[in-house]
Amino acid sequence: MRKMDEGCLTDLSVHQLRVLLERGEVAPRDVHEAYVRRIEEVDDQLNAYITVCPDFPPELENRHGRPVFPVAVKDNIMTRGIRTTCGSRILARFIPPYDATAILRLKERGLYVLGKTNMDEFAMGSSCENSAFGPTRNPWNLDAVPGGSSGGSAAAVAAGEAPWALGSDTGGSVRQPAALCGVVGMKPTYGRVSRFGLVAFASSLDQIGPITRDVWDCWVLMRALCGHDPLDSTSAPGQAPIPPPQSVESLGGVRIGVPREYLGPGVEDAVRDAVLKAVGVLEELGARAEECSLPHTEYGLSAYYIIAPAEASSNLARYDGVRYGHRTCQASSLLDMYELTRQEGFGAEVKRRIMLGTYVLSAGYYDAYYLRAQKVRTLICRDFERAWARYDLLAAPTSPTVAFPLGERTADPLAMYMADVLTIPVNLAGLPALSLPCGFARGLPVGLQLIGRPFDELTLLRVAQAFQQATDYHLYRPVVGGEVDG
Amino acid sequence: MNGGILDMAVSPEEVRHVAWLARLRLTAHEERLFSEQLSNILAHVAKLQELDVEGIEPTFHVLKTLSNVYRPDEVRSWPELREVVQAAPQQRDGLFAVPRVLPEGEDEVSAKNEKDG
């Protein structure tokens, strides 16, 4: 690894780029070309992108001095006129006729799409190995996974292939790859960011969130993304906007709970050590931290792997070969067409989850599995509600381990599901959470997860900002593959 | 293997039935694989049976207040319509085309009835 180089455009965070653009020291086209060159240099090794848009949008050539920035977008977010595959064969040639609300909000603020990033098919996975377009590799170690499902977005930001990116988080899909790639990732409160134009996986859990080099940029993107959208009936009306980013020197008066269930067996020693050391830094900044308990944590994974596949099995019924996407050429009848289209179009993990979801919703099993899981979800929500009486936020590891070797868990679905054991409860309870780099183990990044009250993203951003002002973990960059250092 | 886990086992016949419900055609290999993997996953999630959930309300979603959102039922222009239809794997006359649903004979009967009507 190496320290960031202030002279290298693709090493800078967006707020640093903004200064250079406003001073006129670089032009938006220079930034664009630097990123396109960087993608050409390293993406053969990383495979972070499914689609790259190499041409600088001509309509942005003269914005009267207002800065424009490229953004990488996970390939399950609709981008008008740009192929959106969801990492699946079934949408391999799909070109959306509209933009997601999140994309429109970013375009209004001078952002444009640099490319579409690789992901586990339909966001189902924790390693980016379930993509129909081949796995993405971790820029810190090419033999390790980048995490998933937003692995392409996290790897691209870590490797200097994008200054920032969008991901989506259903059970940890923004936070876990952010942790494994050493960048910042945030899952907003359920309802904060419009889901219009996000390909539906599990509708009661999905949220779009930013992946950035540092907390300041995350703060900027969160401000841009959040807000009510009449096109998403689950987006929250009347939500308080997030104020502009500012530096934070002291955390006096902030109360932090450290749930013991998040540091138990299965959490790597080096991860536990780095996270506890980070909590120590927050205490030095004035916060008060103490151990607490979320007793139903161990049931989160089981509840999730009933609820999420159940919702997915229903959402993915729309891929029938009629209105968009792949259609088999083998079929003679309508029924044949549905069945063969889906057989040819979906990969193994997607089929497994459709099967699991259909099973737990089917006659005779609904009460025992689905309804019981939704009641357990209530118990998990109550654990958090009790914590909010005593704490302003919770601190924990994002992932129980650092990035694991490519291929290690692909044959064992349950081992793969375990990668999300510390991120899933947050989705079940609809809470905001942020992952930021807090150390390294065996040369691989460790992520600190901060979990907040509903709609209190601001506290998480403030605490994370104070941490980054006091530490330099976010200033290291990976040396990708055979790249010559310096 | 104890009786509890056996109870969770999903037989290849059940896998076939669920695949039918989900409109998925599986290969023989996938049927065997999913039978084993779904059994393992269900054995794992059986952990939820440990908890007493008597009297606990389910949380289908976390939104505190949620009501149906309606929009006025108004005719409006839809400039993207062409693009929408063109994204379909098969179109005819600006419509989505699908394989014939009714056998040819029945189709002719209904066409004749329509004409007569």
XYZ file of C-alpha atoms in Angstrom:
603
model
C 0.000 0.000 0.000
C 1.037 3.611 -0.363
C 0.023 7.027 0.962
C -2.145 9.101 -1.383
C -0.313 11.354 -3.846
C -1.691 14.921 -3.940
C -0.329 15.369 -7.455
C -2.374 12.450 -8.824
C -5.927 13.433 -9.876
C -7.282 9.906 -9.410
C -5.978 9.762 -5.828
C -7.933 12.823 -4.673
C -11.288 12.954 -2.966
C -14.005 14.955 -4.713
C -13.798 17.920 -2.314
C -10.080 18.168 -3.129
C -10.860 17.981 -6.868
C -13.455 20.705 -6.427
C -10.787 23.094 -5.111
C -8.580 22.456 -8.168
C -11.537 22.911 -10.540
C -12.693 26.125 -8.866
C -9.177 27.564 -9.003
C -9.102 26.674 -12.684
C -5.984 24.554 -12.223
C -7.641 21.630 -13.959
C -10.618 21.388 -16.308
C -13.476 18.859 -15.936
C -12.243 17.207 -19.129
C -8.803 16.637 -17.522
C -10.444 14.878 -14.590
C -12.552 12.795 -16.950
C -9.579 11.766 -19.049
C -7.498 10.906 -15.978
C -10.222 8.516 -14.848
C -10.678 6.947 -18.261
C -6.902 6.360 -18.446
C -6.879 4.853 -14.973
C -9.724 2.498 -15.934
C -7.757 1.444 -19.034
C -4.718 0.813 -16.827
C -6.225 -1.352 -14.104
C -9.679 -2.597 -15.016
C -8.410 -5.590 -16.984
C -7.182 -6.836 -13.622
C -10.062 -5.659 -11.439
C -13.174 -5.994 -13.622
C -14.919 -3.333 -11.539
C -16.908 -2.033 -14.516
C -19.481 -3.741 -16.706
C -19.905 -0.667 -18.940
C -17.580 2.351 -19.268
C -18.724 5.648 -20.833
C -15.383 6.954 -22.204
C -16.684 10.146 -23.861
C -16.976 13.359 -21.877
C -20.618 14.504 -22.202
C -20.493 17.445 -24.670
C -23.408 19.225 -22.963
C -21.172 19.628 -19.869
C -18.395 21.318 -21.819
C -19.467 24.785 -20.686
C -21.228 24.960 -17.346
C -20.142 28.573 -16.676
C -17.530 27.558 -14.162
C -19.824 25.249 -12.191
C -17.794 22.111 -11.508
C -18.903 18.758 -12.920
C -17.820 15.389 -11.579
C -17.968 11.826 -12.852
C -19.707 9.178 -10.723
C -19.679 5.384 -11.077
C -23.079 3.749 -10.688
C -23.918 0.214 -9.622
C -25.486 -1.610 -12.532
C -28.866 -2.096 -10.823
C -29.667 1.641 -10.950
C -31.437 2.827 -14.117
C -29.424 5.153 -16.337
C -31.228 6.489 -19.374
C -29.586 5.316 -22.579
C -26.830 3.404 -20.744
C -27.052 -0.387 -20.533
C -28.179 -1.552 -17.081
C -27.601 -5.284 -16.614
C -28.006 -5.954 -12.880
C -25.031 -8.302 -13.348
C -27.420 -10.737 -15.051
C -27.678 -12.494 -18.389
C -31.396 -11.776 -18.336
C -30.763 -7.989 -18.630
C -27.433 -8.211 -20.503
C -28.663 -5.947 -23.326
C -31.248 -3.852 -21.483
C -31.092 -0.093 -22.136
C -33.409 1.791 -19.762
C -35.676 4.487 -21.216
C -35.476 6.511 -17.966
C -33.178 7.585 -15.129
C -33.601 6.541 -11.516
C -34.573 9.448 -9.257
C -31.154 9.159 -7.552
C -29.465 9.658 -10.945
C -31.660 12.669 -11.801
C -30.799 14.264 -8.455
C -27.089 13.813 -9.131
C -27.377 15.130 -12.706
C -29.083 18.273 -11.365
C -25.962 18.849 -9.271
C -23.494 18.544 -12.148
C -22.651 14.831 -11.916
C -22.507 12.532 -14.904
C -22.227 8.746 -15.242
C -18.658 7.512 -15.830
C -19.714 3.893 -16.040
C -21.781 1.080 -14.581
C -20.149 -1.119 -11.993
C -20.053 -4.864 -11.521
C -22.172 -6.548 -8.886
C -23.511 -9.867 -7.700
C -26.442 -10.744 -9.960
C -29.557 -8.859 -8.764
C -27.472 -7.770 -5.723
C -27.614 -11.306 -4.322
C -24.207 -12.090 -2.888
C -21.411 -10.881 -0.637
C -18.366 -11.284 -2.874
C -19.184 -10.019 -6.391
C -18.549 -13.574 -7.620
C -22.190 -14.063 -8.669
C -21.929 -11.683 -11.631
C -22.699 -12.982 -15.116
C -19.828 -10.693 -16.226
C -17.139 -12.399 -14.135
C -15.954 -11.549 -10.612
C -14.485 -8.216 -9.525
C -11.179 -8.472 -7.664
C -10.057 -6.601 -4.553
C -7.560 -3.813 -5.438
C -5.650 -4.484 -2.187
C -5.100 -8.129 -3.126
C -6.161 -9.523 -6.488
C -6.689 -12.995 -4.999
C -9.294 -11.643 -2.552
C -12.930 -10.703 -3.132
C -13.974 -7.016 -2.993
C -17.122 -7.931 -1.043
C -20.603 -7.557 -2.421
C -22.929 -7.007 -3.790
C -21.701 -3.450 -4.654
C -18.165 -4.849 -5.107
C -17.559 -3.087 -8.421
C -18.422 0.348 -6.983
C -16.227 -0.175 -3.894
C -13.279 -1.560 -5.887
C -13.526 1.285 -8.436
C -13.421 3.977 -5.722
C -10.581 2.222 -3.860
C -8.477 1.765 -7.010
C -8.882 5.313 -8.339
C -11.193 4.209 -11.164
C -13.928 6.579 -9.940
C -13.875 9.477 -7.483
C -17.103 8.237 -5.889
C -19.926 5.835 -6.643
C -23.450 4.706 -5.908
C -24.261 1.284 -4.521
C -27.351 -0.340 -3.037
C -27.656 -2.016 0.350
C -30.243 -4.715 1.120
C -28.293 -6.699 3.749
C -24.928 -4.919 3.789
C -24.201 -4.537 0.072
C -22.797 -1.000 0.396
C -21.120 -1.263 3.818
C -19.463 -4.701 3.535
C -17.659 -4.046 0.198
C -16.735 -0.537 1.442
C -15.135 -2.186 4.496
C -13.346 -4.849 2.448
C -12.004 -2.251 -0.034
C -11.021 0.406 2.534
C -13.485 3.136 1.515
C -16.517 4.849 3.069
C -20.019 3.474 2.439
C -23.375 4.523 3.830
C -26.759 2.836 3.985
C -29.344 5.564 4.589
C -32.461 5.159 6.734
C -35.149 3.192 4.877
C -37.218 5.835 3.082
C -34.453 8.489 2.961
C -33.489 7.927 -0.676
C -35.948 7.176 -3.456
C -35.927 3.603 -4.741
C -37.554 4.658 -8.032
C -35.347 3.205 -10.749
C -33.463 0.858 -8.428
C -34.061 -2.714 -9.616
C -36.149 -4.236 -6.820
C -34.584 -7.098 -4.844
C -36.200 -6.988 -1.365
C -38.399 -3.915 -1.352
C -38.728 -3.522 2.441
C -34.912 -3.551 2.836
C -33.331 -1.964 -0.292
C -31.707 1.499 -0.143
C -29.331 3.296 -2.509
C -26.220 4.667 -0.779
C -22.914 6.448 -1.522
C -19.422 4.890 -1.660
C -16.632 7.485 -1.324
C -12.947 7.981 -0.469
C -13.714 9.919 2.702
C -16.547 10.976 4.994
C -16.715 14.545 3.637
C -17.610 13.239 0.165
C -20.108 10.797 1.675
C -21.755 13.730 3.458
C -21.963 15.676 0.162
C -23.509 12.745 -1.750
C -25.986 11.955 1.039
C -27.209 15.557 0.939
C -27.721 15.276 -2.795
C -29.490 11.898 -2.693
C -31.979 12.224 0.138
C -35.475 13.662 -0.059
C -39.061 12.657 -0.693
C -39.983 11.359 -4.159
C -43.626 11.102 -5.244
C -42.592 8.211 -7.523
C -41.638 6.026 -4.514
C -44.545 5.594 -2.118
C -42.144 4.326 0.582
C -39.926 7.411 0.419
C -40.419 9.472 3.579
C -42.324 12.763 3.219
C -41.294 15.750 5.346
C -37.830 14.416 6.168
C -35.328 16.933 7.546
C -32.569 17.693 5.013
C -28.946 16.930 5.881
C -26.958 20.166 6.549
C -23.723 20.868 4.612
C -20.540 19.089 5.724
C -18.328 20.749 8.293
C -15.236 19.784 10.239
C -15.787 18.241 13.669
C -13.108 18.689 16.341
C -14.780 17.301 19.434
C -17.288 14.557 20.252
C -18.083 15.829 23.759
C -21.469 14.576 24.979
C -21.777 11.801 22.354
C -22.809 8.435 23.855
C -21.677 5.306 22.016
C -22.834 1.732 22.666
C -20.627 -1.161 21.607
C -22.847 -4.234 21.221
C -21.036 -7.303 22.592
C -22.857 -9.615 20.153
C -20.973 -7.898 17.300
C -17.586 -8.822 18.790
C -18.281 -12.468 19.580
C -17.058 -15.741 18.086
C -16.625 -15.631 14.308
C -15.150 -12.109 14.431
C -11.473 -12.175 13.480
C -9.139 -11.042 16.308
C -7.441 -8.404 14.153
C -10.855 -6.951 13.208
C -11.971 -6.833 16.846
C -8.691 -5.153 17.865
C -8.896 -2.503 15.134
C -12.524 -1.682 15.974
C -11.866 -1.395 19.731
C -8.865 0.805 19.012
C -11.097 3.024 16.842
C -13.633 3.283 19.671
C -10.683 4.398 21.845
C -9.980 7.194 19.342
C -13.619 8.331 19.551
C -13.330 8.361 23.365
C -10.188 10.498 23.142
C -12.235 12.922 21.053
C -14.689 13.264 23.933
C -17.292 10.557 23.315
C -18.350 8.196 26.083
C -18.411 4.521 25.035
C -19.616 1.438 26.877
C -20.500 -2.151 26.097
C -24.161 -2.877 25.475
C -26.306 -5.777 24.273
C -28.593 -6.421 21.293
C -29.747 -9.864 22.436
C -31.530 -10.976 19.234
C -28.577 -10.291 16.919
C -27.918 -13.993 16.354
C -31.405 -14.404 14.820
C -30.956 -11.648 12.244
C -29.306 -13.781 9.580
C -32.044 -16.442 9.711
C -34.856 -13.892 9.586
C -33.159 -12.136 6.663
C -32.696 -15.321 4.631
C -36.442 -15.885 4.822
C -37.668 -12.317 4.333
C -35.273 -11.202 1.565
C -35.718 -14.296 -0.669
C -39.505 -14.143 -0.128
C -39.615 -10.554 -1.387
C -37.154 -11.388 -4.179
C -39.180 -14.343 -5.431
C -42.112 -11.996 -5.858
C -40.117 -9.095 -7.351
C -38.289 -11.288 -9.867
C -41.523 -12.718 -11.248
C -41.453 -9.765 -13.675
C -38.579 -11.299 -15.679
C -40.783 -13.311 -17.979
C -39.289 -12.529 -21.383
C -42.272 -10.411 -22.461
C -41.553 -6.710 -21.870
C -37.758 -6.479 -21.551
C -34.630 -8.554 -21.167
C -33.699 -11.948 -22.497
C -36.228 -14.255 -24.168
C -35.451 -17.878 -24.989
C -35.584 -18.865 -28.636
C -36.435 -22.486 -27.751
C -40.058 -22.029 -26.707
C -43.167 -23.044 -28.588
C -45.752 -22.207 -25.901
C -46.125 -19.272 -23.547
C -45.449 -21.421 -20.467
C -42.329 -22.907 -22.063
C -41.195 -19.384 -22.810
C -41.493 -18.262 -19.177
C -39.701 -21.322 -17.810
C -36.889 -21.493 -20.349
C -36.300 -17.730 -20.372
C -35.817 -17.822 -16.608
C -33.689 -20.965 -16.732
C -31.352 -19.413 -19.310
C -31.362 -15.895 -17.861
C -30.799 -16.388 -14.117
C -27.603 -17.616 -12.432
C -27.402 -20.206 -9.641
C -27.692 -17.887 -6.616
C -30.691 -16.044 -8.047
C -32.445 -19.348 -8.759
C -31.601 -20.581 -5.259
C -33.156 -17.492 -3.669
C -36.231 -17.562 -5.883
C -36.679 -21.216 -4.867
C -36.131 -20.466 -1.170
C -38.502 -17.499 -1.253
C -41.196 -19.396 -3.131
C -40.870 -22.298 -0.680
C -41.247 -20.177 2.490
C -44.269 -18.385 1.015
C -45.955 -21.550 -0.257
C -49.065 -23.092 1.274
C -48.326 -24.804 4.589
C -45.030 -23.004 5.241
C -46.043 -19.335 5.349
C -46.760 -19.195 9.105
C -43.812 -21.347 10.167
C -41.221 -19.454 8.145
C -42.310 -16.114 6.711
C -44.657 -14.886 9.432
C -42.343 -16.069 12.214
C -39.374 -14.306 10.574
C -41.356 -11.039 10.450
C -42.146 -11.403 14.181
C -38.466 -11.995 14.931
C -37.798 -8.837 12.943
C -39.942 -6.991 15.500
C -37.704 -8.335 18.304
C -34.610 -7.108 16.437
C -36.176 -3.634 15.983
C -36.968 -3.524 19.728
C -33.338 -4.322 20.624
C -32.269 -1.206 18.755
C -35.102 0.931 20.167
C -33.967 0.033 23.690
C -30.398 1.020 22.788
C -31.537 4.482 21.607
C -32.705 5.281 25.157
C -29.049 5.233 26.273
C -26.906 5.837 23.179
C -26.694 8.232 20.242
C -25.076 5.613 18.046
C -23.611 2.111 18.107
C -20.099 1.139 16.977
C -19.166 -2.331 15.700
C -17.199 -4.101 12.994
C -18.797 -3.934 9.521
C -17.631 -7.408 8.509
C -16.484 -10.239 10.799
C -13.387 -10.741 8.613
C -11.200 -8.848 6.181
C -11.572 -9.698 2.473
C -11.617 -13.488 1.997
C -9.953 -15.405 -0.865
C -11.732 -15.599 -4.215
C -13.536 -18.930 -4.584
C -13.377 -19.781 -0.862
C -17.129 -19.646 -0.206
C -18.765 -20.119 -3.612
C -19.612 -23.792 -3.051
C -21.224 -23.192 0.347
C -24.129 -20.692 0.296
C -24.381 -20.593 4.107
C -20.686 -19.696 4.533
C -21.226 -16.848 2.040
C -24.359 -15.646 3.869
C -22.302 -15.352 7.107
C -20.334 -12.461 5.541
C -23.361 -10.209 6.190
C -24.108 -11.287 9.757
C -23.132 -7.864 11.218
C -24.825 -5.701 8.572
C -28.198 -7.472 8.174
C -29.888 -6.383 11.460
C -29.580 -2.723 10.364
C -31.573 -3.428 7.192
C -34.235 -5.396 9.072
C -34.700 -2.391 11.396
C -34.437 0.192 8.564
C -31.662 2.149 10.312
C -28.873 4.316 8.859
C -25.322 2.958 9.123
C -21.937 3.955 7.803
C -18.730 1.985 7.313
C -15.338 3.705 7.321
C -11.756 2.433 7.249
C -10.262 1.958 10.741
C -7.126 -0.153 10.222
C -5.462 -2.961 8.313
C -4.938 -6.654 8.960
C -2.578 -8.686 6.755
C -2.468 -5.746 4.347
C -6.268 -5.709 3.965
C -8.590 -2.938 5.215
C -10.840 -3.232 8.287
C -14.159 -1.352 8.446
C -15.747 0.350 11.457
C -19.559 0.344 11.342
C -21.504 3.180 12.970
C -25.255 2.574 13.390
C -27.686 5.399 14.115
C -31.276 6.262 15.000
C -33.778 6.465 12.130
C -33.160 9.621 10.051
C -30.148 10.601 12.166
C -27.511 10.216 9.460
C -26.055 13.506 10.698
C -24.714 12.042 13.963
C -23.022 9.209 12.052
C -21.447 11.633 9.581
C -20.242 13.931 12.380
C -18.671 11.110 14.393
C -17.080 9.592 11.280
C -15.768 13.013 10.199
C -14.183 13.587 13.632
C -12.549 10.134 13.385
C -11.052 10.900 9.966
C -9.717 14.259 11.172
C -7.856 12.401 13.922
C -6.607 9.418 11.852
C -5.152 8.712 8.403
C -6.508 5.234 7.471
C -8.549 6.843 4.666
C -5.423 8.296 3.070
C -3.861 4.960 2.045
C -4.281 3.685 -1.493
C -3.786 0.147 -2.811
C -1.042 -0.732 -5.266
C -2.989 -2.680 -7.876
C -1.438 -5.945 -9.128
C 1.785 -5.441 -11.031
C 1.467 -1.632 -10.958
C 4.828 0.040 -10.301
C 4.688 1.998 -7.056
C 5.446 5.725 -7.240
C -28.842 -36.509 11.316
C -31.630 -36.045 13.869
C -35.357 -36.013 13.216
C -35.544 -32.188 13.352
C -33.239 -31.744 10.405
C -34.911 -34.543 8.484
C -38.171 -32.659 8.897
C -36.595 -29.718 7.053
C -35.321 -31.810 4.156
C -36.688 -30.647 0.808
C -37.135 -33.663 -1.473
C -36.404 -33.468 -5.208
C -40.197 -33.791 -5.778
C -40.786 -30.720 -3.600
C -38.022 -28.890 -5.460
C -39.806 -29.669 -8.732
C -43.118 -28.404 -7.341
C -41.575 -25.155 -6.038
C -39.769 -24.659 -9.360
C -43.119 -24.996 -11.105
C -44.664 -22.391 -8.798
C -41.724 -20.059 -9.576
C -41.886 -20.763 -13.346
C -38.268 -21.968 -13.326
C -37.169 -24.965 -15.343
C -34.338 -26.757 -13.534
C -31.874 -29.329 -14.799
C -31.648 -32.698 -12.998
C -28.349 -31.503 -11.527
C -29.953 -28.301 -10.197
C -32.826 -30.311 -8.679
C -30.395 -32.463 -6.693
C -28.201 -29.507 -5.719
C -31.116 -27.302 -4.588
C -32.677 -30.202 -2.681
C -29.501 -30.444 -0.617
C -28.767 -26.715 -0.333
C -32.337 -25.658 0.500
C -32.432 -28.388 3.160
C -29.227 -27.013 4.702
C -30.461 -23.424 4.637
C -33.831 -24.362 6.143
C -32.071 -26.377 8.861
C -30.084 -23.228 9.665
C -33.046 -20.851 9.741
C -34.907 -23.343 11.981
C -33.028 -21.437 14.705
C -35.986 -19.038 14.666
C -38.123 -21.788 16.253
C -36.140 -21.305 19.512
C -37.803 -17.940 20.134
C -41.196 -17.444 21.733
C -43.036 -15.080 19.386
C -46.469 -15.489 20.988
C -48.245 -12.110 20.941
C -45.492 -10.370 18.922
C -46.746 -8.352 15.941
C -44.905 -8.943 12.660
C -42.895 -6.069 11.086
C -43.570 -6.328 7.361
C -41.961 -2.919 6.896
C -40.384 -0.330 9.184
C -42.330 2.744 8.088
C -44.195 4.121 11.071
C -46.939 5.666 9.022
C -47.750 4.287 5.636
C -50.859 4.749 3.605
C -51.609 4.123 -0.008
C -50.417 6.907 -2.257
C -52.637 7.720 -5.204
C -52.157 9.924 -8.204
C -54.925 11.418 -10.306
C -56.060 9.124 -13.115
C -55.238 11.473 -15.979
C -54.357 10.952 -19.604
C -50.869 12.240 -20.332
C -48.419 11.961 -23.172
C -45.748 9.301 -22.871
C -42.833 10.318 -25.088
C -40.768 7.261 -24.048
C -43.446 4.816 -25.231
C -41.559 3.890 -28.389
C -38.369 3.224 -26.415
C -40.322 1.151 -23.891
C -41.811 -1.112 -26.530
C -38.531 -1.316 -28.408
C -36.827 -2.717 -25.294
C -39.038 -5.806 -25.614
C -37.469 -8.960 -27.048
C -40.241 -9.191 -29.663
C -42.688 -6.539 -30.821
C -45.318 -6.224 -33.489
C -47.202 -3.031 -34.453
C -45.962 -1.210 -31.331
C -47.154 -3.995 -29.044
C -45.390 -6.742 -27.065
C -45.533 -10.027 -28.996
C -45.743 -13.380 -27.215
C -46.119 -16.968 -28.407
C -49.683 -18.030 -29.224
C -51.661 -18.688 -26.023
C -54.690 -20.530 -27.433
C -54.393 -23.504 -29.795
C -55.077 -22.515 -33.386
C -58.512 -24.139 -33.542
C -59.841 -22.290 -30.505
C -58.475 -19.037 -31.809
C -60.404 -19.434 -35.053
C -63.592 -20.246 -33.144
C -63.299 -17.130 -31.039
C -62.437 -15.027 -34.072
C -65.507 -16.397 -35.848
C -67.707 -15.671 -32.811
C -66.430 -12.136 -32.691
C -67.216 -11.683 -36.349
C -70.687 -13.155 -35.872
C -71.277 -10.938 -32.825
